[in-house]
Amino acid sequence: MPSPAEQDAFVAATRSLVAGEITPHAAAWEAAGEGAPDALYRRFGELGYYGLLVPAEDGGSALDNVTYARITEELAAGDCAIANAVNVSNSPVAAAIRDHGTPAQCAHYLAALARGGQRGCFMLSEAEAGSDAAAVRTRATQTARGWRLDGAKRFVTAGARADFALVVAVTDPAAGKRGISTFLVPRDAWTVTRLEDKLGQRNCDTAECVFEGAEIGDEALLGRPGDGYRIALAYLNTGRIGVAAQAVGVARAAFEAAAAYARERRTFGVPIVEHQAVGFRLAEMAERLTAARALTLHAAALADAGQPAIVEASLAKAHATDMAEQVTSAALQVFGGAGYTRDYPVEKLYRDARVLSIYEGSNDIQRLVVARAIAGGWSALP
């Protein structure tokens, strides 16, 4: 693992990269309707951003969860859709291969992710299976040469641009949750039938993907048959911490824009930050943002210490994503009517924030996780 100084340097380099190559262009990419250019995603790959959690022996950065969360915050402050695309290649995709892959799978996929030769996506959600992962209907049928995939996946982040997918599919319908498996599937195995026309996060595609008798080899199976449900759920903590960090990044960008505007905009002879209503609004934004960051990094630190952090990850995800909606809305209010236009960045940040409380398990699910833990005796005391 890199030293603390090296990890701090990686965060600082990310902040510089975002300031120079994402923030100035993100709104224009979105307005053009094509999303962030492939060249940008290739550059991120070449710089190692798809191998943040890949072991050093496979060419990755082997970062801890705290540093991963900090880098995610920096990326999301520039553009949350791009941060989301980077995150999915790292966790669950790279993390699942790292922990469950055969030597051949690790040698092929982890090295490709670490050097930017490939990007991954995760295919779990379906029309009737989102937060309820056990309701998956995509079917993998064993054949003489491997497996045949049939079914459709929805809301696949980077599903049109990824080079391969981690696919969750049913291999034994009679076995319930124990009949679900995971596969590493190349891009030519699926067809993109729809690109979602989204409210926000428009700089990365969200696709509907269909498998129609796609033939894959035995080597595509990740883990053992029946391990898929466990593998799919195993990375929810990392994913939820990542989404919490995305929320902190989006909210931070909105807060910084609002604070700068409030110091410059003058009414009644003074900067509007000196009006108590505006000053107090900014203070409350800072309070919520700081608390969300602390909760996110706390959950990440627990994960680094080898603790389950199931409740803490859910608390961080729910609190931070609710906070992002509140802070981006308050930022828009600071700008007044100007904030509702595309002349300023806050309307985009407001739109990007809204989905954060939905994906990677809706906040209703997060509160269900916490409520069940409390019923079982969990305490907030250390």
Coordinates of C-alpha atoms in Angstrom, one line a residue:
M1 CA 0.0 0.0 0.0
P2 CA 1.3 3.5 -0.8
S3 CA 2.5 5.6 2.1
P4 CA 0.2 8.3 3.6
A5 CA 2.3 11.0 1.8
E6 CA 1.9 9.2 -1.5
Q7 CA -1.8 8.8 -1.0
D8 CA -2.1 12.5 -0.1
A9 CA -0.2 13.3 -3.3
F10 CA -2.6 11.2 -5.4
V11 CA -5.6 13.1 -3.9
A12 CA -3.9 16.5 -4.7
A13 CA -3.0 15.3 -8.2
T14 CA -6.7 14.4 -8.7
R15 CA -7.8 17.8 -7.6
S16 CA -5.5 19.4 -10.0
L17 CA -6.5 17.1 -12.9
V18 CA -10.2 17.8 -12.2
A19 CA -9.7 21.6 -12.1
G20 CA -7.8 21.5 -15.4
E21 CA -9.6 18.9 -17.4
I22 CA -13.2 18.4 -16.1
T23 CA -14.6 21.4 -14.3
P24 CA -14.1 23.9 -17.2
H25 CA -15.8 21.5 -19.7
A26 CA -18.4 19.4 -17.9
A27 CA -21.3 21.7 -18.6
A28 CA -20.4 22.0 -22.3
W29 CA -20.1 18.2 -22.7
E30 CA -23.5 17.8 -21.2
A31 CA -25.0 20.5 -23.3
A32 CA -23.6 18.9 -26.5
G33 CA -25.5 15.8 -25.7
E34 CA -22.6 13.3 -26.1
G35 CA -21.3 13.2 -22.6
A36 CA -17.7 13.2 -21.6
P37 CA -15.4 12.3 -24.5
D38 CA -13.8 8.9 -24.8
A39 CA -10.4 10.6 -24.8
L40 CA -11.0 11.7 -21.2
Y41 CA -12.0 8.2 -20.1
R42 CA -8.9 6.8 -21.8
R43 CA -6.8 9.4 -20.0
F44 CA -8.2 8.4 -16.7
G45 CA -7.5 4.8 -17.5
E46 CA -3.9 5.5 -18.5
L47 CA -3.4 7.4 -15.2
G48 CA -4.6 4.4 -13.2
Y49 CA -8.0 5.5 -12.0
Y50 CA -9.6 2.1 -12.9
G51 CA -7.1 0.3 -10.8
L52 CA -7.3 2.3 -7.5
L53 CA -8.3 -0.8 -5.5
V54 CA -6.2 -3.3 -7.6
P55 CA -3.2 -4.9 -5.8
A56 CA 0.2 -3.5 -6.6
E57 CA 1.3 -6.9 -7.9
D58 CA -1.3 -6.6 -10.6
G59 CA -0.2 -3.1 -11.5
G60 CA -2.8 -1.2 -9.4
S61 CA -2.6 1.5 -6.9
A62 CA -3.7 -0.6 -3.9
L63 CA -5.3 2.4 -2.1
D64 CA -7.1 2.2 1.2
N65 CA -10.8 3.0 1.4
V66 CA -10.2 6.4 3.0
T67 CA -8.0 7.6 0.1
Y68 CA -10.5 6.0 -2.4
A69 CA -13.3 8.1 -0.8
R70 CA -11.2 11.2 -0.9
I71 CA -10.4 10.7 -4.6
T72 CA -14.0 10.0 -5.3
E73 CA -15.0 13.3 -3.7
E74 CA -12.5 15.2 -5.9
L75 CA -13.8 13.6 -9.0
A76 CA -17.4 14.2 -8.1
A77 CA -16.7 17.9 -7.4
G78 CA -15.8 18.1 -11.0
D79 CA -18.6 15.9 -12.4
C80 CA -20.5 13.2 -10.6
A81 CA -21.3 11.1 -13.6
I82 CA -17.6 10.8 -14.4
A83 CA -16.9 9.9 -10.8
N84 CA -19.6 7.2 -10.9
A85 CA -18.1 5.7 -14.1
V86 CA -14.7 5.6 -12.5
N87 CA -16.1 4.1 -9.2
V88 CA -18.0 1.2 -10.9
S89 CA -14.8 -0.1 -12.5
N90 CA -13.1 -0.1 -9.1
S91 CA -15.9 -1.4 -7.0
P92 CA -17.6 -3.8 -7.4
V93 CA -15.8 -4.8 -10.6
A94 CA -12.1 -4.7 -9.8
A95 CA -12.7 -5.5 -6.1
A96 CA -14.8 -8.6 -7.0
I97 CA -12.2 -9.9 -9.4
R98 CA -9.4 -9.2 -6.9
D99 CA -11.2 -11.2 -4.2
H100 CA -12.9 -14.0 -6.2
G101 CA -11.0 -14.3 -9.5
T102 CA -8.9 -17.2 -10.7
P103 CA -5.2 -16.4 -11.3
A104 CA -6.0 -16.2 -15.0
Q105 CA -9.0 -13.8 -14.5
C106 CA -6.9 -11.6 -12.2
A107 CA -3.9 -11.6 -14.6
H108 CA -6.2 -10.6 -17.5
Y109 CA -8.8 -8.2 -16.1
L110 CA -6.9 -6.6 -13.2
A111 CA -3.9 -5.7 -15.3
A112 CA -6.2 -4.4 -18.0
L113 CA -8.0 -2.2 -15.5
A114 CA -4.9 -1.0 -13.8
R115 CA -3.2 0.2 -17.1
G116 CA -6.4 1.6 -18.5
G117 CA -6.8 -0.9 -21.3
Q118 CA -10.3 -1.8 -20.3
R119 CA -13.3 -0.4 -18.4
G120 CA -15.9 -2.4 -16.6
C121 CA -19.5 -2.1 -15.7
F122 CA -21.8 -3.9 -13.3
M123 CA -25.1 -5.5 -14.4
L124 CA -27.4 -6.2 -11.5
S125 CA -30.6 -4.1 -11.8
E126 CA -33.5 -5.3 -13.9
A127 CA -37.1 -4.2 -14.5
E128 CA -38.2 -6.1 -11.4
A129 CA -34.8 -6.3 -9.6
G130 CA -33.2 -3.3 -8.1
S131 CA -32.7 -3.1 -4.4
D132 CA -34.1 -6.6 -4.3
A133 CA -31.1 -8.4 -5.8
A134 CA -32.6 -11.8 -5.2
A135 CA -35.3 -11.0 -7.8
V136 CA -32.9 -11.2 -10.8
R137 CA -34.3 -13.0 -13.8
T138 CA -31.4 -12.9 -16.3
R139 CA -30.6 -16.6 -16.9
A140 CA -27.3 -18.3 -17.5
T141 CA -27.8 -21.8 -18.8
Q142 CA -24.9 -24.2 -18.9
T143 CA -24.0 -25.7 -22.3
A144 CA -21.4 -28.1 -23.6
R145 CA -19.1 -25.2 -24.3
G146 CA -19.8 -22.9 -21.3
W147 CA -22.9 -20.8 -20.6
R148 CA -25.6 -19.1 -22.6
L149 CA -27.0 -15.7 -21.3
D150 CA -30.5 -14.5 -21.8
G151 CA -32.2 -11.5 -20.2
A152 CA -32.1 -7.7 -19.9
K153 CA -30.4 -5.4 -17.5
R154 CA -31.4 -1.8 -16.7
F155 CA -29.7 1.3 -15.4
V156 CA -26.2 0.0 -16.3
T157 CA -23.6 2.8 -15.6
A158 CA -21.3 3.0 -18.7
G159 CA -23.1 0.0 -20.2
A160 CA -22.6 1.4 -23.8
R161 CA -18.9 2.3 -23.3
A162 CA -17.6 -0.4 -21.0
D163 CA -15.3 -3.1 -22.4
F164 CA -16.7 -5.9 -20.2
A165 CA -19.3 -6.4 -17.5
L166 CA -19.7 -8.2 -14.2
V167 CA -23.1 -9.8 -14.7
V168 CA -25.4 -11.3 -12.1
A169 CA -27.5 -14.1 -13.5
V170 CA -29.6 -17.0 -12.3
T171 CA -27.9 -20.4 -12.8
D172 CA -30.3 -22.6 -10.7
P173 CA -33.9 -21.2 -10.5
A174 CA -34.9 -23.7 -7.9
A175 CA -32.2 -22.7 -5.5
G176 CA -33.4 -19.1 -4.8
K177 CA -30.5 -16.8 -3.6
R178 CA -28.1 -19.8 -3.8
G179 CA -28.9 -20.2 -7.5
I180 CA -27.4 -16.9 -8.5
S181 CA -23.9 -16.6 -10.1
T182 CA -21.6 -13.9 -11.5
F183 CA -19.9 -13.8 -14.8
L184 CA -17.2 -11.7 -16.5
V185 CA -18.7 -11.0 -20.0
P186 CA -17.1 -9.2 -23.0
R187 CA -18.7 -6.3 -24.7
D188 CA -19.7 -8.1 -27.8
A189 CA -22.1 -10.4 -25.7
W190 CA -24.8 -7.7 -25.2
T191 CA -26.8 -5.2 -27.2
V192 CA -27.6 -1.8 -25.9
T193 CA -31.3 -1.2 -26.6
R194 CA -31.8 2.1 -24.8
L195 CA -29.8 5.0 -23.4
E196 CA -31.7 6.7 -20.6
D197 CA -32.6 10.3 -21.0
K198 CA -31.7 11.4 -17.5
L199 CA -32.4 14.5 -15.3
G200 CA -28.8 14.7 -14.3
Q201 CA -25.4 12.9 -14.5
R202 CA -25.6 13.1 -18.2
N203 CA -21.8 12.9 -18.8
C204 CA -21.9 9.1 -18.5
D205 CA -24.3 6.8 -20.3
T206 CA -26.9 4.7 -18.4
A207 CA -27.9 1.9 -20.6
E208 CA -30.4 -0.9 -21.0
C209 CA -28.6 -4.0 -22.1
V210 CA -29.9 -7.2 -23.5
F211 CA -28.5 -10.7 -23.8
E212 CA -30.0 -12.9 -26.5
G213 CA -28.4 -16.4 -26.3
A214 CA -24.9 -14.9 -25.8
E215 CA -22.4 -17.7 -25.6
I216 CA -19.6 -17.4 -23.0
G217 CA -17.0 -19.9 -21.9
D218 CA -16.6 -21.6 -18.6
E219 CA -13.7 -19.2 -17.8
A220 CA -16.3 -16.4 -17.5
L221 CA -17.7 -17.7 -14.2
L222 CA -16.5 -15.6 -11.3
G223 CA -16.3 -17.6 -8.1
R224 CA -18.4 -20.8 -7.8
P225 CA -21.9 -21.4 -9.2
G226 CA -24.3 -20.0 -6.6
D227 CA -21.8 -17.5 -5.2
G228 CA -23.3 -14.6 -7.1
Y229 CA -25.7 -13.2 -4.6
R230 CA -23.0 -13.2 -1.9
I231 CA -20.5 -11.6 -4.3
A232 CA -23.0 -8.9 -5.4
L233 CA -23.8 -7.9 -1.9
A234 CA -20.3 -8.1 -0.6
Y235 CA -19.3 -4.8 -2.2
L236 CA -22.3 -2.8 -1.2
N237 CA -20.4 -1.3 1.7
T238 CA -17.6 0.0 -0.5
G239 CA -20.2 1.1 -3.1
R240 CA -22.2 3.0 -0.5
I241 CA -19.2 4.7 0.9
G242 CA -18.3 5.7 -2.6
V243 CA -21.7 7.2 -3.3
A244 CA -21.5 9.0 0.0
A245 CA -18.2 10.5 -1.2
Q246 CA -19.8 11.4 -4.5
A247 CA -22.4 13.3 -2.6
V248 CA -19.8 15.1 -0.5
G249 CA -18.0 16.1 -3.7
V250 CA -21.2 17.5 -5.4
A251 CA -22.2 19.3 -2.3
R252 CA -18.7 20.8 -1.8
A253 CA -18.7 22.1 -5.4
A254 CA -22.1 23.7 -4.8
F255 CA -21.1 25.2 -1.5
E256 CA -17.9 26.7 -2.9
A257 CA -19.7 28.2 -5.8
A258 CA -22.4 29.7 -3.5
A259 CA -19.9 31.1 -1.1
A260 CA -17.8 32.7 -3.8
Y261 CA -20.9 34.2 -5.4
A262 CA -22.1 35.5 -2.0
R263 CA -18.8 37.3 -1.4
E264 CA -19.0 39.0 -4.8
R265 CA -22.7 39.8 -5.3
R266 CA -23.7 43.0 -3.6
T267 CA -27.2 44.3 -2.6
F268 CA -28.0 47.3 -0.5
G269 CA -24.4 48.3 -0.6
V270 CA -22.8 45.2 0.9
P271 CA -21.9 41.6 -0.3
I272 CA -24.9 39.4 0.2
V273 CA -22.9 37.1 2.5
E274 CA -23.2 39.9 5.1
H275 CA -27.0 39.6 5.1
Q276 CA -27.8 37.3 7.9
A277 CA -30.2 35.2 5.9
V278 CA -27.6 34.3 3.4
G279 CA -24.7 34.0 5.9
F280 CA -26.8 31.6 8.1
R281 CA -27.7 29.6 5.0
L282 CA -24.1 29.2 4.1
A283 CA -23.2 28.3 7.6
E284 CA -25.8 25.5 7.7
M285 CA -24.5 24.2 4.4
A286 CA -21.0 24.1 5.8
E287 CA -22.3 22.3 8.9
R288 CA -24.1 19.6 6.9
L289 CA -21.2 19.1 4.4
T290 CA -18.6 18.8 7.1
A291 CA -20.7 16.3 9.1
A292 CA -21.3 14.2 6.0
R293 CA -17.6 14.1 5.1
A294 CA -16.7 13.0 8.6
L295 CA -19.3 10.2 8.6
T296 CA -18.1 9.0 5.2
L297 CA -14.5 8.9 6.1
H298 CA -15.4 7.2 9.4
A299 CA -17.2 4.4 7.5
A300 CA -14.2 4.1 5.2
A301 CA -11.7 3.9 8.1
L302 CA -13.8 1.1 9.7
A303 CA -13.7 -0.8 6.4
D304 CA -9.9 -0.3 6.3
A305 CA -9.7 -1.7 9.8
G306 CA -11.4 -4.9 8.7
Q307 CA -14.6 -4.2 10.4
P308 CA -18.0 -4.9 8.7
A309 CA -19.1 -1.3 8.8
I310 CA -22.5 -2.3 7.4
V311 CA -24.5 0.1 9.5
E312 CA -21.9 2.9 9.2
A313 CA -21.8 2.6 5.4
S314 CA -25.6 2.9 5.2
L315 CA -25.6 5.8 7.6
A316 CA -23.0 7.6 5.5
K317 CA -24.8 6.9 2.3
A318 CA -28.2 8.1 3.5
H319 CA -27.0 11.1 5.4
A320 CA -24.5 12.3 2.7
T321 CA -26.9 11.9 -0.2
D322 CA -29.8 13.7 1.6
M323 CA -27.3 16.4 2.5
A324 CA -26.3 16.8 -1.2
E325 CA -29.9 17.5 -2.2
Q326 CA -30.2 20.0 0.7
V327 CA -26.9 21.8 0.0
T328 CA -27.3 22.0 -3.8
S329 CA -30.8 23.4 -3.3
A330 CA -29.6 25.9 -0.8
A331 CA -26.7 26.9 -3.1
L332 CA -29.2 27.5 -5.9
Q333 CA -31.2 29.7 -3.5
V334 CA -28.1 31.8 -2.8
F335 CA -27.8 32.5 -6.5
G336 CA -31.4 33.5 -6.7
G337 CA -32.9 33.6 -10.2
A338 CA -29.4 33.4 -11.7
G339 CA -29.0 30.0 -10.1
Y340 CA -31.9 28.6 -12.1
T341 CA -30.1 29.3 -15.3
R342 CA -27.3 27.5 -17.0
D343 CA -25.1 30.5 -16.7
Y344 CA -23.9 29.2 -13.3
P345 CA -22.9 25.6 -12.2
V346 CA -25.4 25.1 -9.4
E347 CA -28.4 24.0 -11.5
K348 CA -26.3 21.1 -12.9
L349 CA -25.1 20.2 -9.4
Y350 CA -28.7 20.3 -8.2
R351 CA -29.7 17.8 -11.0
D352 CA -26.7 15.6 -10.5
A353 CA -27.4 15.3 -6.7
R354 CA -30.9 14.0 -7.0
V355 CA -30.2 10.4 -8.0
L356 CA -27.6 9.9 -5.3
S357 CA -30.3 8.9 -2.8
I358 CA -31.6 6.3 -5.3
Y359 CA -28.7 4.3 -6.7
E360 CA -26.5 1.8 -4.8
G361 CA -29.6 1.0 -2.7
S362 CA -32.2 3.7 -2.1
N363 CA -32.1 5.6 1.2
D364 CA -35.2 3.8 2.2
I365 CA -33.2 0.6 2.0
Q366 CA -30.3 2.2 4.0
R367 CA -32.7 3.1 6.8
L368 CA -34.1 -0.4 6.8
V369 CA -30.6 -1.8 7.2
V370 CA -30.0 0.6 10.1
A371 CA -33.4 -0.1 11.7
R372 CA -32.8 -3.9 11.6
A373 CA -29.4 -3.4 13.1
I374 CA -30.8 -1.4 16.0
A375 CA -33.5 -4.0 16.6
G376 CA -30.6 -6.5 16.8
G377 CA -28.8 -4.5 19.4
W378 CA -26.5 -2.2 17.4
S379 CA -25.4 0.9 19.3
A380 CA -23.9 4.1 18.1
L381 CA -21.5 3.9 21.0
P382 CA -18.0 2.7 20.2

